Structure formats: C-alpha cells, structure tokens
XYZ file of C-alpha atoms in Angstrom:
381
model
C 67.786 -16.316 -6.104
C 70.104 -18.490 -4.099
C 71.024 -17.346 -0.719
C 74.035 -17.934 1.176
C 73.402 -20.977 2.959
C 73.124 -21.816 6.814
C 75.391 -24.297 7.749
C 74.211 -26.732 10.456
C 76.264 -27.452 13.537
C 76.675 -30.116 15.720
C 76.089 -28.930 19.077
C 78.718 -31.093 20.624
C 81.339 -29.418 18.242
C 80.551 -25.951 19.117
C 83.755 -24.149 20.267
C 86.016 -26.839 18.982
C 88.135 -26.158 15.946
C 89.019 -28.870 13.472
C 92.108 -31.016 13.996
C 94.711 -30.155 11.957
C 97.490 -32.513 10.788
C 100.754 -33.040 12.245
C 103.455 -30.540 11.166
C 105.215 -31.350 8.301
C 108.449 -30.062 6.469
C 106.282 -28.159 3.899
C 104.760 -26.381 6.393
C 107.979 -24.515 7.257
C 110.417 -22.587 5.519
C 113.853 -23.966 5.675
C 115.386 -22.427 8.716
C 112.010 -23.514 10.379
C 112.920 -27.195 9.385
C 116.572 -26.693 10.745
C 115.047 -25.722 14.102
C 113.020 -28.579 13.970
C 115.826 -30.754 13.409
C 118.025 -29.280 16.340
C 115.212 -29.955 18.585
C 115.588 -33.551 17.933
C 119.298 -33.413 18.615
C 120.289 -33.616 15.150
C 122.622 -31.060 13.224
C 120.901 -28.765 11.201
C 122.031 -29.561 7.735
C 119.907 -32.738 8.213
C 116.781 -30.980 7.333
C 118.287 -29.720 4.018
C 119.014 -33.422 3.476
C 115.536 -34.367 3.989
C 114.057 -31.366 2.032
C 116.246 -32.532 -0.806
C 114.665 -35.943 -0.868
C 111.228 -34.791 -0.685
C 111.169 -31.609 -3.107
C 114.261 -32.377 -5.324
C 113.983 -36.204 -5.707
C 110.449 -36.769 -4.739
C 111.285 -39.183 -2.235
C 109.686 -39.896 1.230
C 110.803 -43.493 1.998
C 113.621 -43.264 4.625
C 115.109 -46.616 3.272
C 115.942 -44.292 -0.061
C 117.491 -41.556 1.954
C 120.818 -43.533 1.919
C 122.939 -40.026 2.773
C 121.148 -40.169 6.330
C 122.714 -42.201 9.112
C 120.744 -45.329 9.081
C 120.010 -44.891 12.891
C 118.036 -41.532 12.624
C 116.302 -42.195 9.419
C 113.110 -43.245 10.583
C 113.299 -40.768 13.384
C 113.785 -37.726 10.866
C 111.525 -38.836 8.207
C 108.603 -39.603 10.928
C 108.587 -35.939 12.547
C 109.622 -34.099 9.150
C 107.421 -36.461 6.750
C 104.306 -37.687 8.229
C 101.580 -39.426 6.365
C 99.092 -36.404 5.211
C 97.148 -38.155 2.321
C 96.202 -41.662 1.991
C 95.090 -42.779 -1.277
C 91.475 -44.056 -1.564
C 91.048 -44.331 -5.176
C 93.145 -43.277 -8.032
C 91.506 -43.486 -11.559
C 92.775 -42.949 -15.172
C 91.402 -42.239 -18.553
C 92.365 -40.402 -22.087
C 94.926 -43.329 -22.399
C 96.734 -42.544 -18.882
C 97.040 -38.786 -19.689
C 94.613 -37.812 -16.885
C 94.878 -39.392 -13.556
C 92.411 -38.549 -10.656
C 93.098 -39.194 -7.053
C 91.048 -39.247 -4.175
C 92.805 -38.869 -0.617
C 91.681 -39.104 2.550
C 93.117 -36.893 5.293
C 94.084 -37.631 8.689
C 90.828 -36.862 10.211
C 88.862 -38.468 7.721
C 88.299 -35.631 5.292
C 88.170 -36.510 1.259
C 90.038 -34.497 -1.097
C 90.701 -34.739 -4.655
C 93.861 -33.808 -7.151
C 94.260 -34.265 -10.841
C 96.998 -34.764 -13.167
C 96.775 -34.050 -16.600
C 99.283 -34.764 -19.326
C 99.965 -32.823 -22.643
C 102.770 -33.004 -25.364
C 104.441 -30.130 -23.710
C 103.582 -29.857 -20.064
C 102.300 -32.055 -17.088
C 99.797 -29.794 -14.809
C 98.079 -30.606 -11.526
C 94.757 -29.392 -10.245
C 95.247 -29.330 -6.536
C 92.348 -28.665 -3.319
C 92.681 -25.902 -1.067
C 90.016 -27.111 1.020
C 87.723 -30.387 1.987
C 84.726 -29.155 0.616
C 83.835 -25.545 -0.154
C 81.624 -22.848 1.734
C 80.670 -20.927 -1.385
C 77.800 -23.131 -2.281
C 77.777 -22.592 -5.986
C 74.589 -24.808 -7.003
C 76.292 -26.652 -10.322
C 79.538 -27.617 -8.384
C 79.733 -30.685 -6.648
C 81.896 -29.437 -4.012
C 79.915 -26.502 -3.634
C 76.826 -28.819 -2.725
C 78.774 -30.726 -0.050
C 79.963 -27.765 1.939
C 83.047 -26.828 3.816
C 84.586 -29.426 5.960
C 87.749 -27.472 6.749
C 90.850 -25.669 5.350
C 93.855 -27.840 4.337
C 97.100 -27.102 6.171
C 99.954 -25.835 3.905
C 101.718 -28.957 3.440
C 98.263 -30.955 2.814
C 98.203 -28.470 -0.313
C 101.786 -29.032 -1.250
C 101.834 -32.818 -0.887
C 99.109 -33.129 -3.484
C 101.638 -31.655 -5.833
C 104.583 -33.252 -4.792
C 103.068 -36.654 -4.957
C 101.555 -36.027 -8.561
C 104.948 -35.051 -9.525
C 106.490 -38.046 -8.634
C 103.755 -39.779 -10.681
C 104.931 -37.701 -13.722
C 108.705 -38.342 -12.895
C 107.972 -42.300 -12.799
C 107.116 -41.979 -16.764
C 103.486 -43.105 -15.840
C 102.022 -40.122 -18.178
C 102.998 -41.298 -21.775
C 103.680 -38.762 -24.416
C 104.166 -36.035 -21.769
C 107.436 -34.406 -20.243
C 108.315 -36.210 -16.978
C 108.644 -33.429 -14.815
C 105.511 -31.556 -13.294
C 105.736 -28.060 -14.971
C 101.859 -26.283 -13.634
C 99.666 -26.008 -10.642
C 96.411 -24.678 -10.836
C 94.554 -24.043 -7.445
C 91.074 -25.315 -9.086
C 90.535 -28.181 -7.090
C 88.211 -28.289 -4.038
C 87.553 -25.617 -2.082
C 87.832 -21.726 -2.521
C 91.919 -20.868 -2.564
C 91.405 -17.051 -1.311
C 89.100 -18.464 1.876
C 92.222 -20.188 3.242
C 94.470 -17.419 2.167
C 97.679 -17.379 4.219
C 98.204 -21.161 3.524
C 97.624 -21.307 0.040
C 100.091 -18.340 -0.586
C 102.389 -20.084 1.781
C 101.969 -23.417 -0.386
C 102.911 -21.074 -3.679
C 105.885 -19.970 -1.840
C 106.921 -23.636 -1.374
C 106.105 -24.689 -4.990
C 108.034 -21.879 -6.382
C 110.832 -22.112 -4.370
C 113.982 -23.749 -5.549
C 114.903 -27.148 -3.989
C 115.343 -27.705 -1.181
C 113.150 -24.970 -0.203
C 110.527 -26.031 -2.458
C 109.518 -27.581 -5.610
C 111.236 -24.807 -8.186
C 108.084 -24.362 -10.309
C 107.893 -21.271 -12.108
C 105.485 -18.286 -10.625
C 104.070 -17.896 -14.039
C 103.046 -21.525 -14.110
C 100.854 -21.373 -11.135
C 97.105 -20.292 -11.394
C 94.671 -19.479 -8.523
C 91.200 -19.595 -8.974
C 88.422 -17.761 -6.944
C 84.785 -17.063 -7.403
C 85.523 -13.421 -6.411
C 86.564 -12.757 -2.671
C 87.349 -9.136 -3.379
C 89.531 -8.331 -0.410
C 91.556 -11.292 -1.061
C 92.225 -10.460 -4.438
C 93.653 -7.091 -3.642
C 95.780 -8.615 -0.722
C 97.010 -11.206 -3.438
C 98.297 -8.160 -5.574
C 100.495 -7.076 -2.815
C 102.499 -10.220 -2.394
C 105.110 -9.866 -4.978
C 104.124 -12.737 -6.801
C 103.194 -13.017 -10.551
C 100.845 -15.990 -10.463
C 97.885 -15.943 -12.823
C 94.408 -15.100 -11.566
C 91.410 -17.168 -12.553
C 88.288 -15.276 -11.819
C 85.066 -17.788 -11.809
C 82.333 -15.322 -13.452
C 80.363 -17.579 -14.793
C 77.623 -14.737 -15.640
C 78.241 -10.902 -16.853
C 75.102 -9.722 -14.616
C 74.364 -9.741 -11.109
C 70.641 -11.048 -11.472
C 72.092 -14.330 -12.797
C 75.626 -14.290 -10.783
C 73.737 -13.662 -7.610
C 72.138 -17.331 -8.063
C 75.105 -18.986 -9.619
C 77.837 -17.820 -7.328
C 76.180 -16.745 -4.140
C 79.171 -14.698 -2.925
C 78.094 -12.110 -5.511
C 75.348 -11.187 -3.406
C 78.718 -9.534 -1.195
C 80.902 -8.445 -4.094
C 78.749 -7.739 -7.335
C 80.080 -7.861 -11.017
C 81.492 -4.406 -11.040
C 83.377 -4.573 -7.914
C 84.887 -8.266 -8.559
C 86.075 -6.958 -12.052
C 87.725 -3.793 -10.585
C 89.774 -5.598 -8.239
C 90.720 -8.047 -11.257
C 91.784 -5.341 -13.070
C 93.808 -3.924 -10.326
C 95.468 -7.085 -10.017
C 96.329 -7.307 -13.916
C 97.731 -3.757 -13.555
C 99.880 -4.477 -10.150
C 101.328 -7.771 -11.485
C 101.270 -7.356 -15.583
C 99.525 -10.778 -15.555
C 96.633 -11.430 -17.874
C 93.268 -12.560 -15.859
C 91.685 -15.720 -16.737
C 87.990 -15.385 -16.643
C 86.425 -18.712 -16.006
C 83.090 -19.213 -17.508
C 81.011 -22.525 -17.269
C 78.712 -22.962 -19.962
C 75.252 -24.028 -18.504
C 72.788 -24.796 -21.218
C 69.994 -22.278 -21.137
C 70.901 -20.457 -18.116
C 73.986 -18.480 -19.095
C 74.482 -19.125 -22.621
C 72.357 -16.751 -24.173
C 73.685 -14.385 -26.986
C 73.006 -11.283 -25.189
C 75.053 -12.521 -22.467
C 77.902 -13.116 -24.837
C 77.386 -9.392 -25.886
C 77.404 -8.318 -22.414
C 80.342 -10.080 -21.284
C 82.320 -8.798 -24.309
C 81.679 -5.115 -23.252
C 83.041 -5.858 -19.885
C 85.956 -7.362 -21.083
C 86.823 -5.374 -24.072
C 90.316 -3.801 -24.124
C 91.070 -5.313 -20.797
C 93.939 -7.701 -19.987
C 91.947 -10.734 -19.820
C 91.199 -13.801 -21.679
C 88.138 -15.904 -21.311
C 88.030 -19.796 -20.676
C 85.117 -21.359 -21.669
C 84.032 -24.505 -19.751
C 81.689 -27.022 -21.150
C 79.931 -28.187 -18.164
C 80.427 -31.452 -16.411
C 77.235 -32.222 -14.805
C 77.275 -34.052 -11.563
C 74.964 -37.123 -11.338
C 71.184 -36.107 -10.706
C 71.744 -32.385 -11.218
C 69.112 -29.880 -13.204
C 72.160 -28.321 -14.838
C 73.553 -29.706 -18.173
C 76.495 -28.386 -20.710
C 75.469 -26.206 -23.515
C 75.059 -27.609 -27.128
C 77.959 -27.375 -29.218
C 76.645 -24.934 -31.567
C 75.274 -22.399 -28.610
C 78.904 -22.791 -27.321
C 80.532 -21.576 -30.848
C 77.842 -19.006 -31.166
C 79.336 -17.735 -27.864
C 82.867 -17.872 -28.710
C 82.121 -15.972 -31.962
C 80.496 -13.182 -30.266
C 83.412 -12.789 -27.879
C 85.846 -13.002 -30.380
C 84.016 -10.308 -32.323
C 84.134 -8.222 -29.327
C 88.043 -8.394 -29.401
C 88.266 -10.670 -26.550
C 90.661 -13.589 -26.629
C 88.628 -16.695 -25.926
C 89.102 -20.496 -25.820
C 87.065 -23.530 -24.798
C 88.651 -25.674 -22.250
C 89.439 -29.144 -23.360
C 87.256 -31.769 -21.726
C 88.855 -34.428 -19.755
C 88.029 -36.842 -17.102
C 84.341 -37.214 -17.438
C 84.427 -41.023 -17.174
C 86.282 -40.921 -14.190
C 84.018 -38.349 -12.198
C 86.113 -35.465 -13.415
C 84.282 -32.607 -12.089
C 85.621 -30.968 -8.853
C 84.030 -32.766 -5.900
C 82.340 -35.697 -7.837
C 84.704 -38.699 -6.695
C 84.582 -37.470 -2.952
C 80.637 -37.404 -3.376
C 80.649 -40.807 -4.744
C 82.881 -42.383 -1.911
C 80.853 -40.723 0.730
C 77.885 -42.626 -0.771
C 79.453 -45.776 -1.480
C 80.678 -45.791 2.501
C 77.136 -44.542 4.110
C 75.042 -47.311 4.647
C 72.106 -45.249 4.500
C 72.721 -44.618 0.525
C 71.253 -48.352 -0.056
C 68.159 -47.339 1.088
C 68.229 -43.583 -0.348
C-alpha cells in the first residue's frame, strides 16, 4: 500500500510562504477593481472598461483599449492586468482540435492547460495548483509533488487566454466561443478551495464581472476531500462534481488514491450523493482503466452495485501512461466488458475520448518533460 508521502523541506525555506503573483483584476470582484482604480487617481468606471476588454473582448494589450485615455492605458493595464502566465510551449494535435499549453509562472513554477474543440463546443481543462500533493502513483502530476496553490487570477487567466485562442478561429470545425471549463488539470482543486470557488464565480459572472459561462458547463474534479465536497454543496453553485474514484474497494483505492486512507470509499460516495441531492446535479465518477490493476470484472460488478440507482454517470478513462511508468491502459476487450457490466447494472457509462497522446496529453507530462529538458543533470541520469 502507498502511504501519504513525506515531503522534504528546504531548511532555508522553513516559515516562508510561497510568493504569490501580483494582484490582477481577476482576483477581485468589480467593486474591488473600482477601489483599486480610484487609488490610482482614476475614475471608478475605468475598472469596468478594463474588465470589459479582458473578459468581454479577450483583449489585454493596452494599445487596443482605445476607449481609455492614451496617457493612462499603460498604467491601468499594468496595474490591473499584470502578466501571470508566460507561454513556454504550445503543442497541437488532432488536426488542431487539441492544444496543450505549458506556462511558466512568475516564480518559475510550471502549469498546464488544454483546449479541446468539438463540433458543438469548446472545452478547456485548467490547473488549480502547480503540482499536486495527492500522490496518486499513476499520475505524472502526483509524482511531481506540490509546488504551490495558484491564485484566483492564475486559474482564470488560463481560461481567458484559451478563450481568446478559440475566438481567433484557430480551432477549425468548432464554435469560436469557449463554453465549458473542467478543473481537471494539475492539482487537487478542492485543496485550493477558496481560490477555486472564487475562480468559478469569475468564470460564470457576466462581463464585465467575469467570462459569462454557464455554471452547468463547469466541472470540478476531486480525489475525494469529503469536508470540501460538503462545503461546495453549500455554495449555491450548480457545477458538476467529478469524483476521481479509480477503484470501488478500499484495499486498492488506498494504493491508487492515497487520500482514501483518510476518507474511505463509503464516506466519499456519501458526500457525493449528498452533493447530488443538494444541487440536483449528476455526479461524474471518473475511473482510469489500468491494465491488470482495477479492470477486473468483479470490480466492475462491485462498482455497479455501489452506483445503481444513484444520480451518477461513470466516465471510464483509458489510461494515458507516463514515460517509464509501470502502469498501462486496459486492453479494449477488457474495457468493453467493464462497460457492459456497468450498463447491465443500470449505470450510465461512457468511455472518454482519448486526446493528446502525441503531445504529452496526460496531466503533468509536459511540465515533467520541460523540467527534464531544463535540468542539466537529466543528461547524465
């Protein structure tokens, strides 16, 4: 069984908190932005103008903000729209329908986002932490450990940037407007609870307050932090909860999802059902299919019994193995049998569309590759 990891600490870093990025308008609600603008000696309505550029027009270049006085554009943009994400790599596959971005943050930390275009929608998968502290052994991000939480604006800025990519028409065959956001990138969203909830509120608020997405088109993934799930149910948000279950039995889930050592399968599912009852939203059960690990027929039957009659949908995920990993995806015949058994139990089940394998599509792979490429020790490892 995998135990929760002991994280090594630099003795010189004890007592120091990670340096957070400069304040950005997405960190603030509209009254907060107005207060900041008046501190600069500008009229409060300038905050609404800049916010309309950022959220409504997806513009952050002050030269394009022609409704602002030329003498103050740079100062207002510099204060309200500091650079948070610096592109390191942007890769595309699936004829341009899948685009993965690797960003470097102000402190050198790396995070990833993915844009996925479909005929009827455009979805972005965003990160909520640099790294992850949940230590799931089959996940590239989990292997890297946690660097720090992202700020609200660092989370939102990923979605706004990729909304701009979609609006440019770069994703052929898809609508030009971002419609869905999934918190399934790097990190455990509910371990960065307050900033993730604030980011959701920015994403769903209409411009100029926010990006104007539907709450029902936002999905928040979690490995099962029970108190945070219950807290999220009280937020008066109708976002979808995605529970990364990956095993129906405690013996295996203790290994695959080490936080299960704290909150067992029954506790996690009870919290999920309470979330569904409170919000009326169907819970998505995420289940990575791992060859000879969690794909046995009896586990499909057990999962079916746990979920039968519940407001839930199973999303089976063909594992995207990380380089050098001992984990591999289940063979297709095994996957099909797993699906058949769940459906026979009356459980709605689909298999996730596989995207981005050729561009290090698994969460954390691109950041890990960048770290290897920039580390001179990698050449001799």
